[in-house]
mmCIF file of C-alpha atoms in Angstrom:
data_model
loop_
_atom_site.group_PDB
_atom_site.id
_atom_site.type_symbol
_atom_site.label_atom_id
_atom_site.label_comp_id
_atom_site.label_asym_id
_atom_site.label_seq_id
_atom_site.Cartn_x
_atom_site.Cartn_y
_atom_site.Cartn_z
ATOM 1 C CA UNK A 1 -7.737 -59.041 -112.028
ATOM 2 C CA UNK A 2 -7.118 -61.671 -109.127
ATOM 3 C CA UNK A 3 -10.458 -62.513 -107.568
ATOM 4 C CA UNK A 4 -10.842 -64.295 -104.069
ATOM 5 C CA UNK A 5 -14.131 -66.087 -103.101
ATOM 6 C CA UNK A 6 -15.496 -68.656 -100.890
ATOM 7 C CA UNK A 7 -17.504 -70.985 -102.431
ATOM 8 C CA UNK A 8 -20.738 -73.623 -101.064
ATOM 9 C CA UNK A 9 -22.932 -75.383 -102.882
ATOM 10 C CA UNK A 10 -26.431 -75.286 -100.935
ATOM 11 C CA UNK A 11 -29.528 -77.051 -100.562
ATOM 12 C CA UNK A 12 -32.537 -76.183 -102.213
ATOM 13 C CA UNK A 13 -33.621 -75.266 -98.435
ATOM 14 C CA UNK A 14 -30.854 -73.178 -97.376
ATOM 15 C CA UNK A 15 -30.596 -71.215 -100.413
ATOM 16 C CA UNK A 16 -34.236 -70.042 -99.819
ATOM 17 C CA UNK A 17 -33.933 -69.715 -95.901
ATOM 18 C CA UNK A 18 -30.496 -67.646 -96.740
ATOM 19 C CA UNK A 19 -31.912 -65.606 -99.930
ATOM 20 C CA UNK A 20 -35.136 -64.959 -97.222
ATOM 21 C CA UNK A 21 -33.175 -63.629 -94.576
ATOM 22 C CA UNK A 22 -31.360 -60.844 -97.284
ATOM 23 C CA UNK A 23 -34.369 -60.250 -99.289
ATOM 24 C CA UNK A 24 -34.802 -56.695 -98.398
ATOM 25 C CA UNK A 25 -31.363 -55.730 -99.611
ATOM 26 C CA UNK A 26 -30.858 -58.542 -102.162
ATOM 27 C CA UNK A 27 -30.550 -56.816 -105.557
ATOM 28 C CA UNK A 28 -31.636 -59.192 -108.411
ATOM 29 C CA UNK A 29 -30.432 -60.527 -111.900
ATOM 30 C CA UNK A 30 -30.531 -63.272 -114.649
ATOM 31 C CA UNK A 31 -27.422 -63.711 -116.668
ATOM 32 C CA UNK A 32 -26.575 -66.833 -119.165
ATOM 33 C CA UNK A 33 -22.633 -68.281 -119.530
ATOM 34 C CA UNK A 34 -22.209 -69.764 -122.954
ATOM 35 C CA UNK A 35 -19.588 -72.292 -122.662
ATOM 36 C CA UNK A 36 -16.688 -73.158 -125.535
ATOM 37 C CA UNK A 37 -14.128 -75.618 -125.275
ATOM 38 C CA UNK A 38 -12.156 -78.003 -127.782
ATOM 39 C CA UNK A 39 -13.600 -80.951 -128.942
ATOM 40 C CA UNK A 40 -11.788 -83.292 -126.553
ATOM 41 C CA UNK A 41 -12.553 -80.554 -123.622
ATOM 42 C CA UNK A 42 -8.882 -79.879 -123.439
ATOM 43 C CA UNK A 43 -9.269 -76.535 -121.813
ATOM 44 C CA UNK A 44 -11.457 -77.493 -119.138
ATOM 45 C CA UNK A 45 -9.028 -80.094 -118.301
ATOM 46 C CA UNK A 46 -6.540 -77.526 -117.716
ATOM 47 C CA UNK A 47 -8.578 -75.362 -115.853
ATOM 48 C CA UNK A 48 -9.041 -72.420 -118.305
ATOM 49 C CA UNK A 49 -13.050 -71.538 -118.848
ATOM 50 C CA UNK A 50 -14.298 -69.513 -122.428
ATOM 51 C CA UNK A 51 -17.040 -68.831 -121.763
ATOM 52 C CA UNK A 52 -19.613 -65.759 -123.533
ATOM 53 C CA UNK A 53 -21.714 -64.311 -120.443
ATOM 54 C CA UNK A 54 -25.332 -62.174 -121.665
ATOM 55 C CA UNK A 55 -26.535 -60.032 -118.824
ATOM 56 C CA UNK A 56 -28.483 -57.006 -118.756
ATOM 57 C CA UNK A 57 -25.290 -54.975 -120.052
ATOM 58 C CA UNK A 58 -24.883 -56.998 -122.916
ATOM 59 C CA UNK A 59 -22.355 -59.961 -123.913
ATOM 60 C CA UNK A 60 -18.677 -60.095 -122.670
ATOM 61 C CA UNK A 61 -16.458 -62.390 -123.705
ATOM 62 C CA UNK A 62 -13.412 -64.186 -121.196
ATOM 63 C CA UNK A 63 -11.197 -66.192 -120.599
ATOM 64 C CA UNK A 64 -10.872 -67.632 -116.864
ATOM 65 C CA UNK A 65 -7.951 -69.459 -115.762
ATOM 66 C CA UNK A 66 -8.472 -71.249 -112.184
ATOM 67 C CA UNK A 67 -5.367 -71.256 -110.264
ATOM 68 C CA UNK A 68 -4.910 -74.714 -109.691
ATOM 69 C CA UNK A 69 -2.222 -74.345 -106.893
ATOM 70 C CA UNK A 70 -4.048 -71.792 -105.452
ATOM 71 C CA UNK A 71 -8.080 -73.037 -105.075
ATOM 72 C CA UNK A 72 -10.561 -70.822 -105.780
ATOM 73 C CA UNK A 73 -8.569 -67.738 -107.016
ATOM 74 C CA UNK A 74 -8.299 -67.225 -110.859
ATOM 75 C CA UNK A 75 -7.379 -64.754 -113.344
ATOM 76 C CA UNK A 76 -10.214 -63.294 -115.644
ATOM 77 C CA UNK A 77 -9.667 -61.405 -118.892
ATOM 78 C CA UNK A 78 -12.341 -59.993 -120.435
ATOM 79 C CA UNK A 79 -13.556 -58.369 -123.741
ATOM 80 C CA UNK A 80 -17.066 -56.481 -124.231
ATOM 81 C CA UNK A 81 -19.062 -57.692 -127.323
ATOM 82 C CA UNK A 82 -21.930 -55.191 -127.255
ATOM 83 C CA UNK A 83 -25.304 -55.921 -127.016
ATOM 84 C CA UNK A 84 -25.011 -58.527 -130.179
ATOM 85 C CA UNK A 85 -23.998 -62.674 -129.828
ATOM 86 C CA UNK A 86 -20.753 -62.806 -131.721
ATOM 87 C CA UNK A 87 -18.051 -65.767 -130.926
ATOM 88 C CA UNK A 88 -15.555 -65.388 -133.298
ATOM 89 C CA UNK A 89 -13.076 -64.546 -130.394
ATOM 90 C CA UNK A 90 -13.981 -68.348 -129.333
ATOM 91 C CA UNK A 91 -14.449 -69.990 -133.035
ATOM 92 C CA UNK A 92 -11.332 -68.661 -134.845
ATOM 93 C CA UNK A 93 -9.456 -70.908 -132.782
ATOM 94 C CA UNK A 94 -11.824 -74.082 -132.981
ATOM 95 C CA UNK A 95 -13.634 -73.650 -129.818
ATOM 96 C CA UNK A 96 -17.116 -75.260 -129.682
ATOM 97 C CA UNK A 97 -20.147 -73.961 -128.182
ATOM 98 C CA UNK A 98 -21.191 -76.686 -125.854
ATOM 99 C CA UNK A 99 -24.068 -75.242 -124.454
ATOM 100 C CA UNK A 100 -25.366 -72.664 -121.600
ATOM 101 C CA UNK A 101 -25.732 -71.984 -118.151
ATOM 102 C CA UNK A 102 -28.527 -69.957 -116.919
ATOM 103 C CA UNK A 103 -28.161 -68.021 -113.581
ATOM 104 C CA UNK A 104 -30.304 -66.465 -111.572
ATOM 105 C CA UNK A 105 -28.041 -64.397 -108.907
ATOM 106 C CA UNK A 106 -29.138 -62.411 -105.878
ATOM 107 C CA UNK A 107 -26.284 -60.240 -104.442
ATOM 108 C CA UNK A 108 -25.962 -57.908 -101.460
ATOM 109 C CA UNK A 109 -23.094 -55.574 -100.814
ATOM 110 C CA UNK A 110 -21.998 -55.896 -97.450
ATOM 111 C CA UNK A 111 -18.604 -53.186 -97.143
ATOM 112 C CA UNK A 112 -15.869 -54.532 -99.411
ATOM 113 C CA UNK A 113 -17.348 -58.242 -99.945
ATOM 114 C CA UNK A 114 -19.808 -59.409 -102.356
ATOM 115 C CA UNK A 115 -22.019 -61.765 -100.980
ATOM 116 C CA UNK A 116 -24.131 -63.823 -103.914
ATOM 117 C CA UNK A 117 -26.997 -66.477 -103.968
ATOM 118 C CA UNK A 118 -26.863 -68.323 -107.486
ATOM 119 C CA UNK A 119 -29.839 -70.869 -108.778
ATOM 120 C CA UNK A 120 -27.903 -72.388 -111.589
ATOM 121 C CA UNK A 121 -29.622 -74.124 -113.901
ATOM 122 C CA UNK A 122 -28.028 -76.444 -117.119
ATOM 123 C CA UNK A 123 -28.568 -79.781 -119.142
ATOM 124 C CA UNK A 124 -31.518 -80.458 -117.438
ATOM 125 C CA UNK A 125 -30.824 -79.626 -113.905
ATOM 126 C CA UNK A 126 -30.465 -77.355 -111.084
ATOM 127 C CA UNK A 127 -27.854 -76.859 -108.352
ATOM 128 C CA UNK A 128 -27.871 -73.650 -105.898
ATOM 129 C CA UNK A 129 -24.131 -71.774 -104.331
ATOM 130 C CA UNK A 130 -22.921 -69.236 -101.827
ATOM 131 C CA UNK A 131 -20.420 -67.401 -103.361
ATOM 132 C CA UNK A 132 -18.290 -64.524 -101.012
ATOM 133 C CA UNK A 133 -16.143 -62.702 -103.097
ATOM 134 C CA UNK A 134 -13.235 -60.409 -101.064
ATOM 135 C CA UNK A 135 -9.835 -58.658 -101.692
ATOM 136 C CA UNK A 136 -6.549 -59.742 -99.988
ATOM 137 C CA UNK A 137 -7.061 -58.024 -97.500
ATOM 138 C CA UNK A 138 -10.711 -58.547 -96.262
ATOM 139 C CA UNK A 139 -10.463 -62.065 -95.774
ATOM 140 C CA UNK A 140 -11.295 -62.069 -92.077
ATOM 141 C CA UNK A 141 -14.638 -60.076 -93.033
ATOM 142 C CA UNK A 142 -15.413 -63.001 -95.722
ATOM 143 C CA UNK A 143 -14.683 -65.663 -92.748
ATOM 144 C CA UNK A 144 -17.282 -63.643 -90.352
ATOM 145 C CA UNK A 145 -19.998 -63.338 -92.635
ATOM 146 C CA UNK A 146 -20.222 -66.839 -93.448
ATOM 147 C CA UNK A 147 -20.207 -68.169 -89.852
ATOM 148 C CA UNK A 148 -23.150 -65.068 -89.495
ATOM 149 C CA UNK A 149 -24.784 -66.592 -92.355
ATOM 150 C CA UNK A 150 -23.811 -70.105 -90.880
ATOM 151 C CA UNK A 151 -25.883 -68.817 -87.822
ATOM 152 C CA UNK A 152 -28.666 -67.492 -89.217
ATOM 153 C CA UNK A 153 -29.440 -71.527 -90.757
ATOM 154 C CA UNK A 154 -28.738 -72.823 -87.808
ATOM 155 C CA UNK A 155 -31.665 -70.878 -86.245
ATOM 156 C CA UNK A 156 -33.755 -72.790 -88.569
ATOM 157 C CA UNK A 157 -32.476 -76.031 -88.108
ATOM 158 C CA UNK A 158 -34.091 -76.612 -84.830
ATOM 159 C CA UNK A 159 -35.625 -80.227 -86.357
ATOM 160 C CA UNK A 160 -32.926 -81.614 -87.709
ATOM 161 C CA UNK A 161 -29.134 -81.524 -87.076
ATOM 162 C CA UNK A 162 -27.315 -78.748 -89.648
ATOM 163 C CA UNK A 163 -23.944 -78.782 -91.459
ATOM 164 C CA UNK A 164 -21.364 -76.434 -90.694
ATOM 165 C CA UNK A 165 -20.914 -74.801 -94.245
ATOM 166 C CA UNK A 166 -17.561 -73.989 -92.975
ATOM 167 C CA UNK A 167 -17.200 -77.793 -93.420
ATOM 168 C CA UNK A 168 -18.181 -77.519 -96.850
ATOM 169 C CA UNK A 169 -16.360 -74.363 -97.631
ATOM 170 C CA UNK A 170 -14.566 -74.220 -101.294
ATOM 171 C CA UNK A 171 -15.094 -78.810 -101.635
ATOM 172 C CA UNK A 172 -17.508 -77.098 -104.966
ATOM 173 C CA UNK A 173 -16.171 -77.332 -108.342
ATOM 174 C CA UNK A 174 -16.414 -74.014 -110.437
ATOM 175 C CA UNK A 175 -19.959 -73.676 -112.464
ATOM 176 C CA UNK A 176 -18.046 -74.527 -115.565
ATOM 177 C CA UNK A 177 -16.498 -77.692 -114.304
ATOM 178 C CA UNK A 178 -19.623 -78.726 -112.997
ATOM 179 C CA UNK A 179 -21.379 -77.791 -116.574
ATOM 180 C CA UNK A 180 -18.662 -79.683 -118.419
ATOM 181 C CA UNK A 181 -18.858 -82.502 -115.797
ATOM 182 C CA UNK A 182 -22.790 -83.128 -116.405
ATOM 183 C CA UNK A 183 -21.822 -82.789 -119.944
ATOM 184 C CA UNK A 184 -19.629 -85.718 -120.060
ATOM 185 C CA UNK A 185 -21.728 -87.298 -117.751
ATOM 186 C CA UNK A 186 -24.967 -87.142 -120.273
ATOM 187 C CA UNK A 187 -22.884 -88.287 -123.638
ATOM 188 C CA UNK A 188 -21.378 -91.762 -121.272
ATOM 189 C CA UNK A 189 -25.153 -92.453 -120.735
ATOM 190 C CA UNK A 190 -26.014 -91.451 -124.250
ATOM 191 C CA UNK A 191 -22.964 -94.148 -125.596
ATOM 192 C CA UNK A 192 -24.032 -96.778 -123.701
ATOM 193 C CA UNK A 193 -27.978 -96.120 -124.652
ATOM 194 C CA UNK A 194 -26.650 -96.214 -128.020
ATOM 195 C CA UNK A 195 -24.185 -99.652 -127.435
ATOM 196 C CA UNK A 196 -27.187 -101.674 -125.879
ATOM 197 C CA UNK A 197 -29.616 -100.849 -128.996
ATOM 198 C CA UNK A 198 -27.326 -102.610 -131.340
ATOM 199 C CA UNK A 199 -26.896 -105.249 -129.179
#
């Protein structure tokens, strides 16, 4: 499956002003990404995500490779696990669980796109994203609904002067590379913690 998608990160303000705006048709849910990757984070580096997701359906296991010539399409393959945490598919080939993602997603249906709100949270902290996802040939409809949702901050931004997301639009890393990013980020600060107290 080839999936399209726009892609901002948002402020801790707009995601509430834009999640406010949809609430009445904004269908809820929680579900946690369980990341794996070698011990030198080899596929991350290549742009390939293993990652087990639980939501309310169970787990599912996949495989995600991000189409580095092409940004912010990707491939997913999937298998279902059941309602019970196994990672064998991930361990029998030395993958390591490196930790979790929790996501909290709002989505609304709008004709043939997928418009969701995501409060992401992961090794102690939180980032928020606009996600539009589309087929190939509903981009235009994608395009429109985010300069509608562009709109719709701007009519709260009276006070102060606002960012064209379309400015912003797909500049976000996936959640994984930001997960694995933070990751690496946490273990330089840890080294050097641990190279000043034997100093």
């Amino acid at each position: 499956m080839i999936e399209n998608e726009l892609k901002v990160m948002l402020s801790l303000e707009e995601y509430t002003k834009i999640l406010n705006h949809f609430v009445p048709d904004v269908k809820m849910s929680i579900h946690t990404n369980y990341y794996y990757d070698t011990s030198d984070l080899k596929m991350n580096r290549y742009g390939i995500t293993c990652r087990i997701r639980k939501n309310s359906k169970g787990y599912i296991a996949t495989v995600k490779n991000h189409l580095l010539k092409k940004r912010f399409k990707s491939t997913e393959h999937e298998i279902l696990l059941g309602n019970s945490f196994n990672d064998k598919c991930f361990t029998r080939f030395n993958l390591i669980l490196f930790g979790c993602m929790r996501t909290e997603r709002a989505v609304v249906i709008s004709n043939n796109l997928k418009l969701m709100l995501d409060k992401n949270t992961y090794l102690n902290c939180t980032d928020y994203e606009l996600e539009i996802e589309y087929f190939d040939n509903c981009e235009g409809e994608a395009q429109l609904l985010l300069e509608n949702i562009n709109y719709i901050l701007l009519t709260y931004r009276k006070k102060f002067e606002a960012k064209n997301l379309r400015k912003r639009l797909n500049l976000s890393k996936t959640k994984s590379q930001r997960f694995f990013e933070r990751l690496q980020y946490l273990n330089n600060i840890k080294r050097s913690m641990t190279f000043y107290s034997y100093e």
